[in-house]
Amino acid sequence: MLYPITNKYRDVYSLSGLWQFKAVDDGYIPSQKATDTTFMAVPASMNEIVTERAIKEHIGKLLYEKTFSVPVRENRIYRLRIGATSHKCEVYLNGKYIGGSNYGFLPVDLLLEGLQEENRLSILIDNRLSFQTLPPGMIKDGQQLYNHDFYNFTGIHRDVLVYTVPEKHVEDITVKTVVEGDYSQISVKVSTNCEQVLCSVKDADGDIVGRGGQGLIKVKNPKPWSCETPYLYTIVVETECDKYEEKFGIRKIHVDEKGFYLNDKPVYFKGFGMHEDFNILGKGNNTAVNVRDFGLLKWMNANSFRTTHYPYSEEIMNLADEYGFLVIDEVPAVGMHWWDDYNFGEDKVNAETAVLHKEMIKVLMERDKNHPSVVMLSVANEPASHEENAGEYFKDVISYARTVCDLPITLVEFTQFRENSLVTDLVDVVCINRYYGWYVNHACIEVVYPSLKEELTDYYNAVKKPIIVTEFGADTIEGNHCLPSETFSEEFQEEYLIENFKAIDECEGCIGEHIWNFADFKTKEGIKRARGNRKGVFTRERQPKMCAHYVRRRWKNK
Ligand code: GCB
């Protein structure tokens, strides 16, 4: 899946900016230009822009509409690329349905036929969650309920682009690399309806270092991509009438009983679970916020993050390649329960959910396959992996994932007690979220170290797979100081993290620590959430809390 680019053969026109907007009923068809609309920003979530609670919390469909003109050139195919909507969308061009998507967080790419001098693009978004959406949820007594801890932001969250490709064009490029002695073999697969395909590899200075057609290209003395030196090459694919350039890295990944290796060197994961979340913008992609976030990740001496709990924008993935971060790519299978333990009747995660789950894994891998930063796939966060149906469900999903993804695969678990988990055997790296001293024995700082140490040691001895502690954290209100420490104070957050680090440092099989969370973020309203989740090491405005200074010193030497 190639990102739209401009060059001699290709054009891109951005439709991001001001759109018309309103809430609509289920039966609404945009056959006429909408009336009674208000302005809305794209890309952005609508929820923190609007001033009325009824719209902010609207459950159902919303219309986004915009008129546009682009130069219509002959022998060109026009396409529409929406980076992501939340969640489902239906797209209409001049009142005619042209396609849509059953899920958010991934690109929607549609053919635009019959463009006129002036066109009306209407996007209907449906933000309802059910047991057959990802993430799952349910509507009860007029309320949208869901079992995950981030706000169900609604909107067109990434850029909307009209782009052109020549009739004969490069459809897709897959690059894989292997290092043998002094050479790297770059295997290039191009899907195209063109006759002649020439491929060349440019180094970071723009010099050509290898040429060929489809198949193998040799590069002498390759420079590997790593966190310290994120060296990027470019594959240039040229045909008789098209050209596409895609960056890639030469890197090798493997996992064994003891560790995770990048270019045959063991990796220690230092970083965070994050969120696409910012004031007013909600989940809207924003370059300024992205650049600030990567600057802060570097400042922290982090080397990795997990795209908790859904695929992040392509712009973020590009920055991860450039800055040298290891990314655990996650699909939005978060908070999945089979409700064996609850009494919600027949409504539950089922085979239809699994079909969607596999589709999202496939599309995510198609989107991210050439990113050197993407080093592991996470197929879910905290499913109820002890419930009877979980074993069978994830056996199916993970064996499918292995057919479309050659990266190590994980599934992030919260189930207390390893023996109860029905999925640990299926993964390459064990990822666990633990909140001793917070959700378990709240405020008992003394239990954190012994409980985590005991559990990690037991886990590793039993499964002999490397372990990353993918979440641990304490809600902290910036500026709230307390001596001796109490929960929610900056002192407690720092002490709490230190106790976790002590346990992690003493566990043989532990190959990483991801603090929950990088920054404070918005959640649904709840009795445990005063203005969202406050476990950030940074505030929602991206200023450091006290513990940031300790953690950055720790990670400098780790
Ligand atoms: C978790 C979840 C994460 C929550 C976090 C918390 O285990 O994976 O999404 O935000 O706990 O702070 O409760």
XYZ file of C-alpha atoms and ligand atoms in Angstrom:
571
model
C 0.000 0.000 0.000
C 1.822 3.092 -1.239
C 1.437 6.537 0.286
C 0.387 9.235 -2.248
C 3.367 11.233 -3.529
C 3.973 13.949 -6.112
C 6.475 13.743 -8.950
C 6.546 14.082 -12.735
C 3.853 11.371 -13.056
C 1.806 11.778 -9.914
C -0.087 14.609 -8.231
C -1.518 15.052 -4.760
C -4.186 17.597 -3.763
C -4.972 18.027 -0.113
C -8.592 18.369 0.992
C -7.632 18.842 4.613
C -8.824 22.067 6.259
C -12.378 23.337 6.733
C -15.306 21.016 6.098
C -19.064 21.246 6.627
C -20.368 19.096 9.429
C -23.507 17.888 11.162
C -24.969 14.922 13.019
C -27.356 12.897 10.850
C -29.850 10.045 11.231
C -29.150 6.510 10.110
C -31.158 6.808 6.887
C -29.354 9.942 5.670
C -28.080 9.815 2.063
C -26.115 12.858 0.860
C -28.005 13.226 -2.418
C -28.101 17.044 -2.060
C -25.641 19.496 -0.623
C -26.175 19.500 3.132
C -27.842 22.453 4.836
C -27.728 23.552 8.497
C -24.118 22.534 8.827
C -21.344 24.038 10.912
C -17.625 24.238 10.233
C -15.365 21.384 11.279
C -11.619 20.863 11.019
C -9.967 17.965 9.179
C -7.856 16.227 10.332
C -9.164 16.342 13.922
C -11.645 14.725 16.240
C -14.816 16.752 16.554
C -15.309 16.082 20.270
C -13.108 18.776 21.813
C -13.904 21.324 19.118
C -17.680 21.461 19.482
C -19.281 23.360 22.334
C -22.454 21.297 22.811
C -22.360 18.209 24.965
C -25.016 16.500 22.826
C -22.779 16.656 19.734
C -19.598 15.862 21.632
C -21.198 12.659 22.954
C -23.189 11.908 19.786
C -23.582 8.186 19.177
C -24.285 7.343 15.557
C -23.605 8.987 12.217
C -21.989 12.303 11.383
C -21.677 13.956 8.018
C -18.506 15.641 6.778
C -18.856 17.422 3.445
C -16.612 19.504 1.217
C -16.712 20.836 -2.334
C -13.488 20.750 -4.302
C -11.993 21.213 -7.753
C -8.829 19.679 -9.121
C -7.275 19.957 -12.574
C -8.583 16.937 -14.491
C -5.835 15.508 -16.673
C -6.183 12.835 -19.338
C -4.774 9.330 -18.936
C -4.750 9.669 -15.202
C -6.466 7.601 -12.561
C -7.852 9.707 -9.734
C -8.003 8.222 -6.270
C -9.036 9.359 -2.822
C -6.957 8.582 0.212
C -8.358 9.155 3.696
C -5.608 8.407 6.238
C -8.179 7.211 8.817
C -11.643 7.952 10.162
C -13.138 6.819 13.465
C -14.674 4.458 12.894
C -16.718 3.135 9.958
C -17.182 5.401 6.971
C -19.235 5.620 3.805
C -17.955 7.901 1.054
C -20.062 9.626 -1.620
C -18.854 11.629 -4.624
C -21.466 14.042 -6.005
C -24.170 12.084 -4.189
C -23.036 8.667 -5.466
C -21.703 6.009 -3.090
C -18.098 5.117 -3.991
C -17.019 2.881 -1.100
C -16.068 2.958 2.527
C -14.502 1.125 5.392
C -15.629 -1.067 8.244
C -13.011 0.176 10.669
C -10.915 3.152 11.766
C -7.179 3.713 12.268
C -6.187 2.513 8.774
C -6.271 4.165 5.346
C -9.300 4.182 3.075
C -8.266 4.262 -0.593
C -10.988 4.640 -3.250
C -11.272 5.172 -6.975
C -12.699 8.563 -8.010
C -14.600 8.294 -11.278
C -16.568 10.959 -13.114
C -14.908 13.988 -11.549
C -16.513 17.260 -12.628
C -15.313 20.824 -12.575
C -16.730 21.170 -9.077
C -17.309 18.131 -6.885
C -18.982 17.378 -3.586
C -17.363 14.828 -1.332
C -19.505 13.533 1.548
C -18.127 11.264 4.239
C -20.545 9.651 6.674
C -18.852 8.465 9.821
C -20.325 5.985 12.266
C -18.715 5.976 15.711
C -20.759 3.129 17.243
C -18.902 0.242 18.802
C -20.312 -3.262 19.006
C -18.869 -6.700 19.627
C -18.195 -6.914 15.908
C -16.119 -3.725 15.723
C -12.540 -3.193 16.844
C -12.258 -1.930 19.447
C -15.377 -3.661 20.728
C -18.115 -2.049 22.785
C -21.851 -2.057 23.293
C -24.698 0.424 23.488
C -26.850 0.099 26.585
C -29.521 2.503 27.848
C -28.479 4.993 25.184
C -24.872 4.992 26.347
C -21.837 3.804 24.422
C -20.046 1.394 26.754
C -16.583 0.060 26.093
C -13.950 -1.775 27.985
C -10.924 0.306 26.982
C -9.422 3.325 28.620
C -9.236 5.981 25.918
C -11.947 8.284 24.720
C -13.956 7.163 21.701
C -12.849 10.150 19.625
C -14.797 10.687 16.404
C -13.769 12.369 13.207
C -11.607 12.315 10.127
C -8.354 11.813 11.958
C -5.793 11.914 9.176
C -5.359 13.803 5.903
C -7.822 13.534 3.048
C -5.939 13.535 -0.261
C -6.974 13.335 -3.883
C -4.112 11.831 -5.851
C -3.394 10.689 -9.346
C -1.440 7.809 -10.830
C -0.846 7.117 -14.529
C -3.092 4.439 -16.073
C -0.129 2.134 -16.142
C 1.469 2.520 -12.775
C 3.278 1.029 -9.830
C 0.666 -0.382 -7.497
C 2.757 -1.682 -4.627
C 6.370 -2.308 -3.588
C 7.612 -4.835 -1.058
C 11.226 -4.666 0.059
C 12.945 -7.355 2.091
C 16.607 -7.411 3.010
C 19.127 -10.077 3.965
C 22.779 -9.486 4.807
C 25.338 -12.033 3.586
C 28.951 -11.232 4.321
C 29.843 -7.874 2.781
C 26.636 -7.698 0.788
C 22.978 -7.111 1.359
C 20.490 -8.810 -0.929
C 17.540 -6.498 -1.410
C 14.533 -8.363 -2.707
C 12.059 -6.086 -4.441
C 8.572 -7.121 -5.438
C 6.654 -4.607 -7.520
C 3.011 -5.047 -8.412
C 2.290 -3.127 -11.565
C 0.563 -3.229 -14.944
C 3.634 -1.642 -16.587
C 5.902 -3.626 -18.920
C 9.352 -2.373 -17.982
C 10.395 -2.195 -14.364
C 13.756 -0.817 -13.307
C 14.749 -0.694 -9.671
C 17.657 1.119 -8.127
C 18.806 1.599 -4.579
C 19.982 5.047 -3.434
C 21.943 5.519 -0.250
C 21.238 8.350 2.188
C 23.428 10.732 0.140
C 21.391 10.049 -2.973
C 24.089 7.951 -4.673
C 22.982 4.841 -6.564
C 24.477 1.778 -4.877
C 22.600 -1.029 -6.646
C 20.455 -1.648 -9.715
C 18.215 -4.360 -11.076
C 14.715 -5.296 -12.152
C 12.265 -7.071 -9.939
C 13.992 -9.634 -7.749
C 17.330 -9.320 -6.081
C 19.592 -6.270 -5.951
C 22.982 -6.503 -4.319
C 24.313 -3.675 -2.175
C 27.949 -3.814 -1.122
C 29.010 -2.884 2.417
C 25.457 -2.140 3.566
C 24.908 0.251 6.435
C 22.412 -1.321 8.825
C 19.437 0.554 10.269
C 19.589 0.762 14.058
C 18.319 2.979 16.875
C 21.721 4.675 17.145
C 22.170 5.030 13.358
C 18.802 4.920 11.617
C 20.329 4.725 8.150
C 17.713 4.795 5.390
C 18.087 3.722 1.776
C 15.570 4.525 -0.963
C 14.256 2.099 -3.518
C 13.486 3.893 -6.783
C 11.087 2.009 -9.050
C 10.846 3.359 -12.592
C 8.665 2.132 -15.422
C 8.005 3.445 -18.935
C 5.479 5.920 -17.484
C 5.675 5.984 -13.686
C 8.104 6.372 -10.839
C 7.854 5.741 -7.101
C 10.441 6.175 -4.352
C 10.129 4.407 -1.016
C 12.514 4.549 1.936
C 13.592 1.345 3.659
C 16.270 0.116 6.048
C 18.563 -2.876 6.116
C 18.049 -4.621 9.404
C 17.752 -8.110 10.800
C 15.514 -9.184 13.659
C 15.387 -12.404 15.559
C 14.174 -13.707 18.880
C 15.355 -16.584 21.027
C 14.699 -17.845 24.531
C 16.837 -15.113 26.024
C 16.324 -12.069 23.942
C 15.269 -9.928 21.028
C 18.045 -9.088 18.581
C 18.463 -6.269 16.103
C 21.322 -6.924 13.681
C 22.416 -9.770 15.994
C 22.764 -7.446 19.003
C 20.427 -7.878 22.002
C 17.912 -5.073 22.390
C 16.601 -3.662 25.654
C 13.272 -1.907 25.010
C 13.087 1.463 26.801
C 10.029 3.564 26.185
C 6.324 3.949 26.525
C 2.833 2.988 25.645
C 1.444 6.120 24.011
C -1.727 7.573 22.503
C -2.572 9.767 19.568
C -4.132 12.413 21.780
C -3.825 16.162 22.207
C -5.932 19.093 23.423
C -8.612 20.191 20.956
C -7.169 17.997 18.170
C -8.204 14.752 19.876
C -6.797 12.040 17.644
C -6.196 14.378 14.690
C -2.766 13.880 13.171
C -0.639 16.980 13.656
C 2.942 17.433 12.520
C 3.850 19.866 15.297
C 2.676 17.438 18.002
C 4.404 14.519 16.276
C 7.725 16.339 16.071
C 7.451 17.449 19.710
C 6.697 13.858 20.764
C 9.689 12.423 18.954
C 11.872 15.191 20.387
C 10.684 14.237 23.868
C 11.205 10.522 23.231
C 14.792 11.274 22.214
C 15.271 13.589 25.202
C 14.111 10.725 27.428
C 16.755 8.413 25.892
C 13.932 6.041 24.934
C 14.402 3.672 22.006
C 10.944 2.212 21.462
C 7.178 2.506 21.864
C 4.046 0.458 21.341
C 1.256 1.934 19.240
C -1.192 1.448 22.099
C -3.933 0.515 21.246
C -4.358 0.952 17.466
C -2.275 1.718 14.367
C -0.789 5.215 14.455
C -0.601 7.520 11.450
C 1.752 6.845 8.577
C 3.439 10.164 9.357
C 4.341 8.847 12.832
C 5.693 5.616 11.353
C 7.893 7.627 8.973
C 9.271 9.622 11.897
C 10.005 6.387 13.793
C 12.108 5.223 10.812
C 13.952 8.537 10.665
C 14.572 8.892 14.418
C 15.419 5.221 14.952
C 12.642 3.961 17.228
C 11.575 0.347 17.534
C 7.831 0.099 17.171
C 5.503 -2.606 18.425
C 2.617 -2.212 16.004
C -0.772 -2.929 17.590
C -4.234 -3.510 16.108
C -7.254 -2.084 17.954
C -8.233 -5.362 19.593
C -8.310 -3.837 23.038
C -10.472 -4.874 25.970
C -11.818 -8.024 24.310
C -13.885 -10.130 26.599
C -16.012 -13.110 25.833
C -18.121 -12.149 28.809
C -18.087 -15.650 30.232
C -17.774 -13.883 33.563
C -20.497 -11.339 32.884
C -24.152 -11.442 32.120
C -24.549 -9.578 28.865
C -26.490 -12.292 27.105
C -25.636 -13.514 23.638
C -23.856 -10.366 22.531
C -20.144 -11.131 22.450
C -16.936 -11.289 20.451
C -17.489 -13.997 17.830
C -16.389 -15.382 14.459
C -17.425 -12.154 12.713
C -15.110 -10.224 15.028
C -12.296 -12.621 14.116
C -12.831 -11.929 10.399
C -12.457 -8.193 11.019
C -9.496 -8.788 13.328
C -7.624 -10.708 10.631
C -8.501 -8.148 7.986
C -7.071 -5.338 10.137
C -3.864 -7.295 10.751
C -3.511 -7.859 7.004
C -4.108 -4.213 6.094
C -1.775 -2.972 8.834
C 0.994 -5.241 7.585
C 0.393 -4.118 3.993
C 0.677 -0.521 5.153
C 3.726 -0.927 7.395
C 5.732 -3.740 5.785
C 8.571 -1.514 4.525
C 9.150 0.388 7.775
C 12.402 -0.714 9.425
C 11.105 0.694 12.719
C 8.286 -1.862 12.903
C 9.847 -4.818 14.678
C 6.938 -6.665 16.276
C 3.192 -7.124 15.828
C 0.856 -7.019 18.817
C -2.453 -8.694 17.971
C -4.305 -7.495 21.066
C -4.088 -5.612 24.333
C -5.423 -7.217 27.477
C -8.004 -9.606 26.118
C -9.588 -11.778 28.789
C -7.054 -14.447 27.924
C -8.226 -16.721 30.725
C -11.792 -16.966 29.399
C -12.696 -20.231 27.768
C -12.999 -18.978 24.188
C -9.765 -16.969 24.187
C -7.429 -19.895 23.430
C -9.256 -20.981 20.309
C -9.874 -17.435 19.113
C -6.229 -16.365 19.353
C -4.879 -19.607 17.953
C -6.858 -18.817 14.838
C -5.924 -15.098 14.745
C -2.213 -15.639 15.432
C -1.800 -18.492 12.965
C -3.416 -16.240 10.354
C -1.149 -13.332 11.359
C 1.887 -15.525 10.702
C 0.813 -15.895 7.073
C 0.884 -12.120 6.477
C 3.617 -11.032 8.884
C 7.142 -12.344 9.269
C 7.872 -10.294 12.396
C 7.836 -11.686 15.935
C 4.285 -11.675 17.297
C 3.037 -10.812 20.743
C -0.243 -10.349 22.566
C -0.217 -8.034 25.568
C -1.649 -9.673 28.663
C -3.038 -8.521 31.964
C -4.419 -11.822 33.198
C -3.085 -12.255 36.729
C -1.450 -15.638 37.158
C 0.364 -17.087 34.207
C -1.206 -20.524 34.697
C -4.629 -19.123 33.765
C -3.580 -17.662 30.450
C -4.669 -19.608 27.394
C -2.479 -17.666 24.976
C 1.097 -17.407 26.328
C 2.184 -20.433 24.292
C 1.199 -18.725 21.054
C 3.515 -15.706 21.244
C 7.224 -15.125 20.528
C 7.743 -12.448 23.174
C 5.697 -12.247 26.362
C 4.326 -8.760 27.014
C 2.597 -8.118 30.316
C 0.965 -5.098 31.928
C 1.303 -4.920 35.699
C -0.002 -2.418 38.250
C 1.124 -3.724 41.636
C 0.721 -0.898 44.137
C -1.829 0.838 41.934
C -4.764 -1.327 40.878
C -3.526 -4.169 43.081
C -2.863 -3.119 46.704
C -3.349 0.534 45.909
C -0.838 2.854 47.612
C 1.281 0.009 49.050
C 4.596 0.959 47.531
C 6.223 -1.888 49.500
C 4.417 -4.583 47.482
C 5.571 -3.361 44.075
C 9.106 -4.735 44.043
C 8.529 -8.163 45.658
C 5.304 -8.888 43.752
C 6.661 -7.928 40.356
C 9.970 -9.650 40.942
C 8.305 -12.870 42.003
C 5.950 -12.839 39.079
C 8.561 -12.044 36.439
C 10.902 -14.705 37.768
C 8.163 -17.309 37.862
C 6.976 -16.330 34.387
C 10.397 -16.577 32.837
C 11.267 -19.863 34.506
C 8.007 -21.347 33.288
C 7.861 -20.130 29.698
C 11.482 -19.366 28.780
C 10.547 -16.551 26.447
C 11.806 -12.980 26.675
C 9.466 -10.667 28.599
C 8.711 -6.982 28.185
C 6.775 -5.230 30.922
C 4.626 -3.211 28.545
C 2.712 -1.195 31.152
C 3.255 0.003 34.700
C 2.376 3.457 35.972
C 0.634 5.636 38.505
C -1.820 8.506 37.962
C -0.131 11.776 38.871
C -1.434 15.329 38.937
C 1.344 17.667 37.892
C 2.261 20.123 40.607
C 0.807 17.907 43.340
C 3.692 17.387 45.776
C 3.551 15.420 48.960
C 6.153 14.317 51.524
C 5.977 11.540 52.537
C 4.483 10.603 49.222
C 0.822 9.856 48.613
C -0.773 8.516 45.478
C -1.407 11.075 42.712
C 1.643 13.086 43.818
C 4.749 13.538 41.694
C 6.807 11.966 44.504
C 4.689 8.801 44.463
C 4.970 8.427 40.680
C 8.756 8.561 40.852
C 9.006 6.147 43.799
C 6.537 3.794 42.143
C 8.520 3.677 38.911
C 11.777 3.095 40.831
C 10.254 0.081 42.639
C 9.161 -1.400 39.307
C 12.603 -0.797 37.804
C 14.250 -2.618 40.726
C 12.198 -5.754 40.000
C 12.686 -5.519 36.246
C 16.454 -5.138 36.652
C 16.625 -8.331 38.687
C 14.689 -10.552 36.282
C 16.861 -12.546 33.917
C 14.365 -12.812 31.079
C 13.175 -9.220 31.113
C 14.190 -7.422 27.939
C 12.318 -4.190 28.285
C 10.210 -1.658 30.105
C 7.466 0.510 28.637
C 6.053 2.985 31.124
C 2.333 3.684 31.013
C 1.996 6.333 29.627
C 4.081 8.792 27.648
C 1.585 11.630 28.255
C -1.747 12.177 30.020
C -4.689 11.456 27.741
C -8.433 11.755 27.496
C -10.634 8.835 28.525
C -14.342 8.288 28.916
C -15.653 9.913 32.093
C -15.469 7.591 35.075
C -15.108 7.613 38.830
C -11.391 6.826 38.514
C -10.758 9.456 35.865
C -10.544 13.173 36.691
C -9.865 14.765 33.298
C -8.622 11.542 31.838
C -5.792 9.151 32.560
C -2.977 10.978 34.378
C -0.264 8.333 34.266
C 1.735 10.369 31.771
C 5.404 11.058 32.369
C 4.461 14.200 30.431
C 1.312 16.268 30.803
C -1.192 16.353 27.992
C 0.494 19.647 26.949
C 3.787 17.704 26.734
C 5.625 19.210 29.698
C 7.613 16.871 31.964
C 6.461 15.689 35.368
C 9.147 15.296 38.027
C 9.865 11.596 37.302
C 10.830 12.359 33.695
C 14.225 13.581 34.898
C 14.922 10.392 36.857
C 13.809 8.135 34.008
C 15.880 9.940 31.403
C 18.991 9.533 33.560
C 18.196 5.826 34.003
C 17.697 5.274 30.285
C 20.864 7.147 29.392
C 22.872 4.364 30.979
C 20.604 1.415 30.199
C -4.230 -0.924 31.230
C -4.596 -0.664 29.794
C -4.475 0.802 29.424
C -5.026 1.662 30.553
C -4.195 1.412 31.795
C -4.672 2.234 32.997
O -3.933 -2.006 31.611
O -3.891 -1.450 28.896
O -5.165 1.018 28.234
O -5.046 3.023 30.231
O -4.284 0.058 32.136
O -4.099 3.264 33.276
O -5.664 1.846 33.604
